[in-house]
Amino acid sequence: MDVQAALDSIAADAARGDIVFPTHTDIALRVQRLLDDPDCSIDQLSKVISAEPILSAKVVSVANSVAYNPSGRAMSDVRSAVSRLGFKTLRTMATAVVVRQMQGMAKLPEHRKLAAHLWEHTAHVAALCRVLAKKLAKINGDEAMFAGLVHDIGVFYLMSRAAGFPEMIADKPGLYDLLVGWHDNIGHALLSALGLPESVLIAVQEHETDREIKEIKTLPDVLYVANKIANRAATWRDPEFDAGIDTSMLETIFDPEMLAEIIAESEEEVQSLKSALGG
């Protein structure tokens, strides 16, 4: 099977929702421990779940399913989803994630370093999304943070699936080009299959589509700019294969003082996510 055929197979599986992710299994284990604590609060549980992009996406997806949302009122933040689902359902989901992620991780030891860089980048983007949403766009900060948590879900997915195609693993520059070039569209297809809100789908699909932004107003604006800022301090891109993302547009919408203030405000949220992860 050539690389294009492999990509077609991966895209088809994403559309069906047939997915396995090699990310931070220990988050799912921590969720299990919290659920066993009679003093656990919804806020505590939401914070831990928010530290794992894949689990966050699944929690919101299930909360928006017909079984849990007969009224059709969609939600796009983790706390509301946790409140709707209840602890029993979350315990079942966490167990499934543990089992499937352990299987995925065993296949991809060479990708663990990249996955760690990717999660670091994700934490920064999510935190910046919350700050930008509340400070400038005046939109829902929880929804913006959720979009940040799942914006690179396509990279996690492509890495996990690449393990099944030896020709892709052997071609390191080609695999890297695949991750960079296809992760936004694959991420969009994946999140669409999970039934996430259209506002999040659009933001994820467009998060690396270069465009002029004079004022940050919408969720796609927030995610696009947050991704640019995060790529200055915490990028997952490999310098061996990539010149990096052009972030010069940040100078057109921020003065140095404002940008420094936004980054400083986001750091507390970054540390909170890292604390939830235990790293």
CSV table of N, CA, C and O in Angstrom, one decimal, residues 58-168:
chain,number,residue,atom,x,y,z
A,58,LYS,N,-14.3,13.2,23.7
A,58,LYS,CA,-15.2,12.1,23.8
A,58,LYS,C,-16.3,12.4,24.8
A,58,LYS,O,-17.5,12.1,24.6
A,59,VAL,N,-15.9,13.1,25.9
A,59,VAL,CA,-16.9,13.5,26.9
A,59,VAL,C,-17.9,14.4,26.4
A,59,VAL,O,-19.1,14.3,26.5
A,60,VAL,N,-17.5,15.5,25.6
A,60,VAL,CA,-18.4,16.4,25.1
A,60,VAL,C,-19.2,15.8,24.0
A,60,VAL,O,-20.4,16.0,23.8
A,61,SER,N,-18.6,14.9,23.2
A,61,SER,CA,-19.4,14.2,22.1
A,61,SER,C,-20.5,13.3,22.7
A,61,SER,O,-21.6,13.4,22.2
A,62,VAL,N,-20.2,12.6,23.7
A,62,VAL,CA,-21.3,11.7,24.3
A,62,VAL,C,-22.4,12.6,25.0
A,62,VAL,O,-23.5,12.3,24.9
A,63,ALA,N,-22.0,13.7,25.6
A,63,ALA,CA,-22.9,14.6,26.2
A,63,ALA,C,-23.9,15.2,25.2
A,63,ALA,O,-25.0,15.5,25.5
A,64,ASN,N,-23.4,15.3,24.0
A,64,ASN,CA,-24.3,15.9,22.9
A,64,ASN,C,-25.0,14.8,22.1
A,64,ASN,O,-25.7,15.1,21.2
A,65,SER,N,-24.8,13.5,22.5
A,65,SER,CA,-25.5,12.5,21.7
A,65,SER,C,-27.0,12.5,22.1
A,65,SER,O,-27.5,13.0,23.1
A,66,VAL,N,-27.8,11.8,21.2
A,66,VAL,CA,-29.3,11.8,21.4
A,66,VAL,C,-29.6,11.2,22.8
A,66,VAL,O,-30.5,11.6,23.5
A,67,ALA,N,-28.9,10.2,23.2
A,67,ALA,CA,-29.2,9.5,24.5
A,67,ALA,C,-29.1,10.5,25.7
A,67,ALA,O,-29.9,10.3,26.6
A,68,TYR,N,-28.2,11.4,25.6
A,68,TYR,CA,-28.0,12.3,26.8
A,68,TYR,C,-28.5,13.7,26.5
A,68,TYR,O,-28.5,14.6,27.4
A,69,ASN,N,-28.9,14.0,25.3
A,69,ASN,CA,-29.3,15.3,24.9
A,69,ASN,C,-30.6,15.3,24.0
A,69,ASN,O,-30.6,15.7,22.9
A,70,PRO,N,-31.6,14.7,24.6
A,70,PRO,CA,-32.9,14.6,23.8
A,70,PRO,C,-33.5,16.0,23.4
A,70,PRO,O,-34.2,16.0,22.4
A,71,SER,N,-33.1,17.0,24.1
A,71,SER,CA,-33.6,18.3,23.7
A,71,SER,C,-32.9,18.9,22.5
A,71,SER,O,-33.4,19.9,21.9
A,72,GLY,N,-31.7,18.4,22.2
A,72,GLY,CA,-31.0,18.9,21.1
A,72,GLY,C,-30.2,20.2,21.4
A,72,GLY,O,-29.7,20.8,20.5
A,73,ARG,N,-30.1,20.5,22.7
A,73,ARG,CA,-29.3,21.7,23.1
A,73,ARG,C,-27.8,21.3,23.2
A,73,ARG,O,-27.4,20.7,24.2
A,74,ALA,N,-27.0,21.7,22.2
A,74,ALA,CA,-25.6,21.3,22.2
A,74,ALA,C,-24.8,22.1,23.2
A,74,ALA,O,-25.1,23.2,23.5
A,75,MET,N,-23.8,21.4,23.7
A,75,MET,CA,-22.8,22.1,24.5
A,75,MET,C,-21.4,21.9,24.0
A,75,MET,O,-21.2,20.9,23.3
A,76,SER,N,-20.5,22.7,24.4
A,76,SER,CA,-19.1,22.6,23.9
A,76,SER,C,-18.1,22.9,24.9
A,76,SER,O,-17.0,23.5,24.6
A,77,ASP,N,-18.4,22.7,26.2
A,77,ASP,CA,-17.4,22.8,27.2
A,77,ASP,C,-17.4,21.6,28.2
A,77,ASP,O,-18.5,21.0,28.3
A,78,VAL,N,-16.3,21.3,28.7
A,78,VAL,CA,-16.1,20.0,29.5
A,78,VAL,C,-17.0,20.0,30.8
A,78,VAL,O,-17.6,19.0,31.1
A,79,ARG,N,-17.0,21.1,31.5
A,79,ARG,CA,-17.7,21.2,32.8
A,79,ARG,C,-19.2,20.9,32.6
A,79,ARG,O,-19.8,20.1,33.3
A,80,SER,N,-19.8,21.5,31.6
A,80,SER,CA,-21.3,21.2,31.3
A,80,SER,C,-21.5,19.8,30.9
A,80,SER,O,-22.5,19.2,31.3
A,81,ALA,N,-20.5,19.2,30.1
A,81,ALA,CA,-20.7,17.8,29.7
A,81,ALA,C,-20.6,16.9,30.9
A,81,ALA,O,-21.3,15.9,30.9
A,82,VAL,N,-19.6,17.2,31.8
A,82,VAL,CA,-19.5,16.3,33.0
A,82,VAL,C,-20.7,16.3,33.8
A,82,VAL,O,-21.2,15.3,34.3
A,83,SER,N,-21.3,17.5,34.0
A,83,SER,CA,-22.5,17.7,34.8
A,83,SER,C,-23.7,16.9,34.1
A,83,SER,O,-24.5,16.2,34.8
A,84,ARG,N,-23.8,16.9,32.8
A,84,ARG,CA,-24.9,16.2,32.1
A,84,ARG,C,-24.7,14.7,32.2
A,84,ARG,O,-25.7,14.0,32.4
A,85,LEU,N,-23.5,14.2,32.0
A,85,LEU,CA,-23.3,12.8,31.9
A,85,LEU,C,-23.4,12.0,33.3
A,85,LEU,O,-23.9,10.9,33.4
A,86,GLY,N,-22.8,12.7,34.3
A,86,GLY,CA,-22.8,12.0,35.6
A,86,GLY,C,-21.6,11.1,35.8
A,86,GLY,O,-20.9,10.7,34.8
A,87,PHE,N,-21.3,10.8,37.0
A,87,PHE,CA,-20.0,10.1,37.3
A,87,PHE,C,-20.0,8.6,36.8
A,87,PHE,O,-18.9,8.1,36.4
A,88,LYS,N,-21.1,7.9,36.8
A,88,LYS,CA,-21.2,6.5,36.4
A,88,LYS,C,-20.8,6.4,34.9
A,88,LYS,O,-19.9,5.5,34.6
A,89,THR,N,-21.3,7.2,34.1
A,89,THR,CA,-21.0,7.2,32.7
A,89,THR,C,-19.5,7.5,32.4
A,89,THR,O,-18.8,6.9,31.6
A,90,LEU,N,-19.0,8.5,33.2
A,90,LEU,CA,-17.6,8.9,33.0
A,90,LEU,C,-16.7,7.8,33.4
A,90,LEU,O,-15.6,7.7,32.8
A,91,ARG,N,-17.0,7.1,34.4
A,91,ARG,CA,-16.2,6.0,34.9
A,91,ARG,C,-16.1,4.9,33.8
A,91,ARG,O,-15.0,4.4,33.5
A,92,THR,N,-17.2,4.6,33.1
A,92,THR,CA,-17.1,3.7,32.0
A,92,THR,C,-16.3,4.2,30.8
A,92,THR,O,-15.5,3.4,30.3
A,93,MET,N,-16.4,5.4,30.5
A,93,MET,CA,-15.6,6.0,29.4
A,93,MET,C,-14.1,6.0,29.8
A,93,MET,O,-13.3,5.7,28.9
A,94,ALA,N,-13.8,6.4,31.0
A,94,ALA,CA,-12.4,6.4,31.4
A,94,ALA,C,-11.8,5.0,31.3
A,94,ALA,O,-10.6,4.8,30.9
A,95,THR,N,-12.5,4.0,31.7
A,95,THR,CA,-12.0,2.6,31.6
A,95,THR,C,-11.7,2.2,30.1
A,95,THR,O,-10.7,1.7,29.8
A,96,ALA,N,-12.7,2.6,29.2
A,96,ALA,CA,-12.5,2.3,27.8
A,96,ALA,C,-11.2,3.0,27.3
A,96,ALA,O,-10.5,2.4,26.5
A,97,VAL,N,-11.1,4.2,27.7
A,97,VAL,CA,-9.9,5.0,27.2
A,97,VAL,C,-8.6,4.4,27.7
A,97,VAL,O,-7.6,4.3,26.9
A,98,VAL,N,-8.5,4.0,28.9
A,98,VAL,CA,-7.3,3.3,29.5
A,98,VAL,C,-6.9,2.1,28.6
A,98,VAL,O,-5.8,2.0,28.2
A,99,VAL,N,-7.9,1.2,28.4
A,99,VAL,CA,-7.6,0.0,27.7
A,99,VAL,C,-7.1,0.3,26.2
A,99,VAL,O,-6.1,-0.2,25.8
A,100,ARG,N,-7.8,1.1,25.5
A,100,ARG,CA,-7.5,1.4,24.1
A,100,ARG,C,-6.2,2.2,24.0
A,100,ARG,O,-5.5,2.0,23.0
A,101,GLN,N,-6.0,3.1,24.9
A,101,GLN,CA,-4.8,3.9,24.8
A,101,GLN,C,-3.5,3.1,25.1
A,101,GLN,O,-2.5,3.3,24.5
A,102,MET,N,-3.6,2.2,26.0
A,102,MET,CA,-2.5,1.3,26.3
A,102,MET,C,-2.1,0.4,25.1
A,102,MET,O,-1.0,0.2,24.8
A,103,GLN,N,-3.2,0.0,24.4
A,103,GLN,CA,-2.9,-0.8,23.2
A,103,GLN,C,-2.2,0.1,22.1
A,103,GLN,O,-1.3,-0.3,21.5
A,104,GLY,N,-2.7,1.3,22.0
A,104,GLY,CA,-2.1,2.2,21.0
A,104,GLY,C,-0.6,2.6,21.3
A,104,GLY,O,0.2,2.6,20.5
A,105,MET,N,-0.4,2.9,22.6
A,105,MET,CA,1.0,3.3,23.0
A,105,MET,C,2.0,2.3,22.8
A,105,MET,O,3.1,2.5,22.4
A,106,ALA,N,1.6,1.0,22.9
A,106,ALA,CA,2.6,-0.1,22.8
A,106,ALA,C,3.1,-0.2,21.3
A,106,ALA,O,4.2,-0.7,21.1
A,107,LYS,N,2.4,0.4,20.4
A,107,LYS,CA,2.8,0.3,19.0
A,107,LYS,C,3.7,1.4,18.6
A,107,LYS,O,4.3,1.4,17.5
A,108,LEU,N,3.8,2.5,19.4
A,108,LEU,CA,4.4,3.7,18.9
A,108,LEU,C,5.5,4.3,19.8
A,108,LEU,O,5.4,5.5,20.2
A,109,PRO,N,6.4,3.5,20.3
A,109,PRO,CA,7.4,4.1,21.2
A,109,PRO,C,8.2,5.2,20.6
A,109,PRO,O,8.6,6.1,21.3
A,110,GLU,N,8.4,5.2,19.2
A,110,GLU,CA,9.2,6.2,18.6
A,110,GLU,C,8.5,7.5,18.5
A,110,GLU,O,9.0,8.6,18.2
A,111,HIS,N,7.2,7.5,18.8
A,111,HIS,CA,6.4,8.7,18.7
A,111,HIS,C,6.1,9.4,20.0
A,111,HIS,O,5.4,10.4,20.1
A,112,ARG,N,6.6,8.8,21.1
A,112,ARG,CA,6.2,9.3,22.4
A,112,ARG,C,6.8,10.7,22.7
A,112,ARG,O,6.2,11.6,23.3
A,113,LYS,N,8.0,11.0,22.2
A,113,LYS,CA,8.6,12.3,22.3
A,113,LYS,C,7.8,13.4,21.6
A,113,LYS,O,7.5,14.4,22.1
A,114,LEU,N,7.4,13.0,20.4
A,114,LEU,CA,6.6,14.0,19.6
A,114,LEU,C,5.2,14.2,20.3
A,114,LEU,O,4.7,15.3,20.4
A,115,ALA,N,4.6,13.1,20.8
A,115,ALA,CA,3.4,13.2,21.5
A,115,ALA,C,3.5,14.1,22.7
A,115,ALA,O,2.6,14.9,23.1
A,116,ALA,N,4.6,14.1,23.4
A,116,ALA,CA,4.9,14.9,24.6
A,116,ALA,C,4.9,16.4,24.2
A,116,ALA,O,4.4,17.3,24.9
A,117,HIS,N,5.7,16.7,23.1
A,117,HIS,CA,5.7,18.0,22.6
A,117,HIS,C,4.4,18.5,22.1
A,117,HIS,O,4.0,19.7,22.4
A,118,LEU,N,3.6,17.6,21.5
A,118,LEU,CA,2.3,18.0,21.1
A,118,LEU,C,1.4,18.3,22.2
A,118,LEU,O,0.6,19.3,22.2
A,119,TRP,N,1.4,17.5,23.3
A,119,TRP,CA,0.6,17.8,24.4
A,119,TRP,C,1.0,19.2,25.1
A,119,TRP,O,0.1,20.0,25.5
A,120,GLU,N,2.3,19.5,25.2
A,120,GLU,CA,2.8,20.7,25.7
A,120,GLU,C,2.2,21.9,24.9
A,120,GLU,O,1.7,22.9,25.4
A,121,HIS,N,2.3,21.8,23.6
A,121,HIS,CA,1.7,22.8,22.7
A,121,HIS,C,0.2,22.9,22.9
A,121,HIS,O,-0.3,24.0,23.0
A,122,THR,N,-0.5,21.8,23.0
A,122,THR,CA,-1.9,21.8,23.2
A,122,THR,C,-2.3,22.6,24.5
A,122,THR,O,-3.3,23.3,24.5
A,123,ALA,N,-1.6,22.3,25.6
A,123,ALA,CA,-1.8,23.0,26.8
A,123,ALA,C,-1.7,24.5,26.7
A,123,ALA,O,-2.6,25.2,27.2
A,124,HIS,N,-0.7,24.9,26.0
A,124,HIS,CA,-0.5,26.4,25.8
A,124,HIS,C,-1.6,27.0,24.9
A,124,HIS,O,-2.2,28.1,25.2
A,125,VAL,N,-2.0,26.3,23.8
A,125,VAL,CA,-3.1,26.8,23.0
A,125,VAL,C,-4.4,26.9,23.7
A,125,VAL,O,-5.1,27.9,23.7
A,126,ALA,N,-4.7,25.8,24.5
A,126,ALA,CA,-6.0,25.8,25.3
A,126,ALA,C,-6.0,27.0,26.3
A,126,ALA,O,-7.0,27.7,26.4
A,127,ALA,N,-4.9,27.2,27.0
A,127,ALA,CA,-4.9,28.3,28.0
A,127,ALA,C,-5.0,29.6,27.3
A,127,ALA,O,-5.7,30.5,27.8
A,128,LEU,N,-4.3,29.8,26.2
A,128,LEU,CA,-4.3,31.1,25.5
A,128,LEU,C,-5.7,31.3,24.9
A,128,LEU,O,-6.2,32.5,24.9
A,129,CYS,N,-6.4,30.3,24.4
A,129,CYS,CA,-7.8,30.4,23.9
A,129,CYS,C,-8.7,31.0,25.0
A,129,CYS,O,-9.5,31.9,24.7
A,130,ARG,N,-8.6,30.5,26.2
A,130,ARG,CA,-9.4,31.0,27.3
A,130,ARG,C,-9.2,32.4,27.5
A,130,ARG,O,-10.1,33.2,27.7
A,131,VAL,N,-7.9,32.8,27.6
A,131,VAL,CA,-7.6,34.2,27.9
A,131,VAL,C,-8.1,35.1,26.7
A,131,VAL,O,-8.7,36.2,27.0
A,132,LEU,N,-7.8,34.8,25.5
A,132,LEU,CA,-8.2,35.6,24.4
A,132,LEU,C,-9.7,35.7,24.2
A,132,LEU,O,-10.2,36.8,23.9
A,133,ALA,N,-10.4,34.6,24.5
A,133,ALA,CA,-11.8,34.6,24.4
A,133,ALA,C,-12.5,35.6,25.4
A,133,ALA,O,-13.4,36.3,25.1
A,134,LYS,N,-12.0,35.5,26.6
A,134,LYS,CA,-12.5,36.3,27.7
A,134,LYS,C,-12.1,37.8,27.6
A,134,LYS,O,-12.8,38.7,27.9
A,135,LYS,N,-10.8,38.0,27.3
A,135,LYS,CA,-10.2,39.3,27.3
A,135,LYS,C,-10.5,40.1,26.1
A,135,LYS,O,-10.7,41.4,26.2
A,136,LEU,N,-10.5,39.5,24.9
A,136,LEU,CA,-10.7,40.3,23.7
A,136,LEU,C,-11.9,40.0,22.9
A,136,LEU,O,-12.6,40.9,22.5
A,137,ALA,N,-12.2,38.7,22.7
A,137,ALA,CA,-13.4,38.3,21.8
A,137,ALA,C,-14.7,38.4,22.6
A,137,ALA,O,-15.7,38.5,21.9
A,138,LYS,N,-14.6,38.3,23.9
A,138,LYS,CA,-15.8,38.4,24.7
A,138,LYS,C,-16.8,37.2,24.4
A,138,LYS,O,-18.0,37.4,24.2
A,139,ILE,N,-16.2,36.0,24.2
A,139,ILE,CA,-17.0,34.9,23.9
A,139,ILE,C,-16.8,33.8,25.0
A,139,ILE,O,-16.0,34.0,25.9
A,140,ASN,N,-17.5,32.7,24.9
A,140,ASN,CA,-17.4,31.7,26.0
A,140,ASN,C,-16.0,31.1,26.1
A,140,ASN,O,-15.5,30.5,25.2
A,141,GLY,N,-15.4,31.4,27.3
A,141,GLY,CA,-14.0,30.9,27.5
A,141,GLY,C,-13.9,29.4,27.6
A,141,GLY,O,-12.9,28.9,27.2
A,142,ASP,N,-14.9,28.7,28.1
A,142,ASP,CA,-14.8,27.3,28.2
A,142,ASP,C,-14.9,26.6,26.9
A,142,ASP,O,-14.2,25.7,26.6
A,143,GLU,N,-15.8,27.1,26.0
A,143,GLU,CA,-15.8,26.6,24.6
A,143,GLU,C,-14.5,26.9,23.9
A,143,GLU,O,-14.0,26.0,23.2
A,144,ALA,N,-13.9,28.0,24.1
A,144,ALA,CA,-12.7,28.4,23.4
A,144,ALA,C,-11.5,27.4,23.9
A,144,ALA,O,-10.7,26.9,23.1
A,145,MET,N,-11.5,27.2,25.2
A,145,MET,CA,-10.5,26.3,25.8
A,145,MET,C,-10.7,24.9,25.2
A,145,MET,O,-9.7,24.2,24.9
A,146,PHE,N,-11.9,24.4,25.1
A,146,PHE,CA,-12.2,23.1,24.6
A,146,PHE,C,-11.6,23.0,23.1
A,146,PHE,O,-11.0,22.0,22.7
A,147,ALA,N,-11.9,24.0,22.3
A,147,ALA,CA,-11.4,24.1,20.9
A,147,ALA,C,-9.9,24.0,20.9
A,147,ALA,O,-9.3,23.3,20.1
A,148,GLY,N,-9.2,24.7,21.9
A,148,GLY,CA,-7.8,24.6,22.0
A,148,GLY,C,-7.3,23.2,22.3
A,148,GLY,O,-6.3,22.7,21.8
A,149,LEU,N,-8.0,22.5,23.2
A,149,LEU,CA,-7.7,21.2,23.6
A,149,LEU,C,-7.7,20.2,22.5
A,149,LEU,O,-6.9,19.2,22.5
A,150,VAL,N,-8.7,20.3,21.6
A,150,VAL,CA,-8.8,19.3,20.5
A,150,VAL,C,-8.3,19.8,19.2
A,150,VAL,O,-8.5,19.1,18.2
A,151,HIS,N,-7.7,21.0,19.1
A,151,HIS,CA,-7.4,21.5,17.8
A,151,HIS,C,-6.4,20.7,17.0
A,151,HIS,O,-6.4,20.7,15.8
A,152,ASP,N,-5.5,20.0,17.7
A,152,ASP,CA,-4.5,19.1,17.0
A,152,ASP,C,-4.8,17.7,17.1
A,152,ASP,O,-3.9,16.8,17.0
A,153,ILE,N,-6.0,17.3,17.4
A,153,ILE,CA,-6.4,15.9,17.5
A,153,ILE,C,-6.1,15.1,16.3
A,153,ILE,O,-5.8,13.9,16.4
A,154,GLY,N,-6.0,15.8,15.2
A,154,GLY,CA,-5.7,15.1,13.9
A,154,GLY,C,-4.2,14.6,13.9
A,154,GLY,O,-3.9,13.5,13.3
A,155,VAL,N,-3.3,15.3,14.6
A,155,VAL,CA,-1.9,14.8,14.7
A,155,VAL,C,-1.9,13.5,15.5
A,155,VAL,O,-1.2,12.5,15.2
A,156,PHE,N,-2.5,13.5,16.7
A,156,PHE,CA,-2.5,12.3,17.6
A,156,PHE,C,-3.1,11.2,16.8
A,156,PHE,O,-2.5,10.0,16.8
A,157,TYR,N,-4.1,11.4,16.1
A,157,TYR,CA,-4.8,10.3,15.3
A,157,TYR,C,-3.9,9.8,14.2
A,157,TYR,O,-3.7,8.6,14.0
A,158,LEU,N,-3.3,10.7,13.4
A,158,LEU,CA,-2.4,10.3,12.3
A,158,LEU,C,-1.2,9.5,12.9
A,158,LEU,O,-0.8,8.5,12.2
A,159,MET,N,-0.7,9.9,14.0
A,159,MET,CA,0.5,9.2,14.5
A,159,MET,C,0.1,7.8,14.9
A,159,MET,O,0.8,6.8,14.7
A,160,SER,N,-1.1,7.7,15.6
A,160,SER,CA,-1.5,6.3,16.0
A,160,SER,C,-1.8,5.4,14.8
A,160,SER,O,-1.4,4.2,14.8
A,161,ARG,N,-2.4,5.9,13.7
A,161,ARG,CA,-2.7,5.1,12.6
A,161,ARG,C,-1.4,4.8,11.7
A,161,ARG,O,-1.4,3.8,11.1
A,162,ALA,N,-0.4,5.7,11.7
A,162,ALA,CA,0.8,5.5,10.9
A,162,ALA,C,1.5,4.2,11.4
A,162,ALA,O,2.2,3.6,10.5
A,163,ALA,N,1.3,3.8,12.6
A,163,ALA,CA,2.0,2.6,13.1
A,163,ALA,C,1.5,1.4,12.3
A,163,ALA,O,2.3,0.4,12.2
A,164,GLY,N,0.4,1.4,11.7
A,164,GLY,CA,-0.1,0.3,10.9
A,164,GLY,C,0.4,0.2,9.5
A,164,GLY,O,0.0,-0.7,8.8
A,165,PHE,N,1.2,1.2,9.1
A,165,PHE,CA,1.7,1.3,7.7
A,165,PHE,C,3.2,1.5,7.7
A,165,PHE,O,3.7,2.6,7.8
A,166,PRO,N,3.9,0.4,7.7
A,166,PRO,CA,5.4,0.4,7.8
A,166,PRO,C,6.1,1.4,6.8
A,166,PRO,O,7.1,2.0,7.1
A,167,GLU,N,5.5,1.5,5.6
A,167,GLU,CA,6.1,2.4,4.6
A,167,GLU,C,6.0,3.9,5.0
A,167,GLU,O,6.9,4.7,4.7
A,168,MET,N,5.0,4.2,5.8
A,168,MET,CA,4.9,5.6,6.3
A,168,MET,C,5.9,5.8,7.5
A,168,MET,O,6.5,6.9,7.6
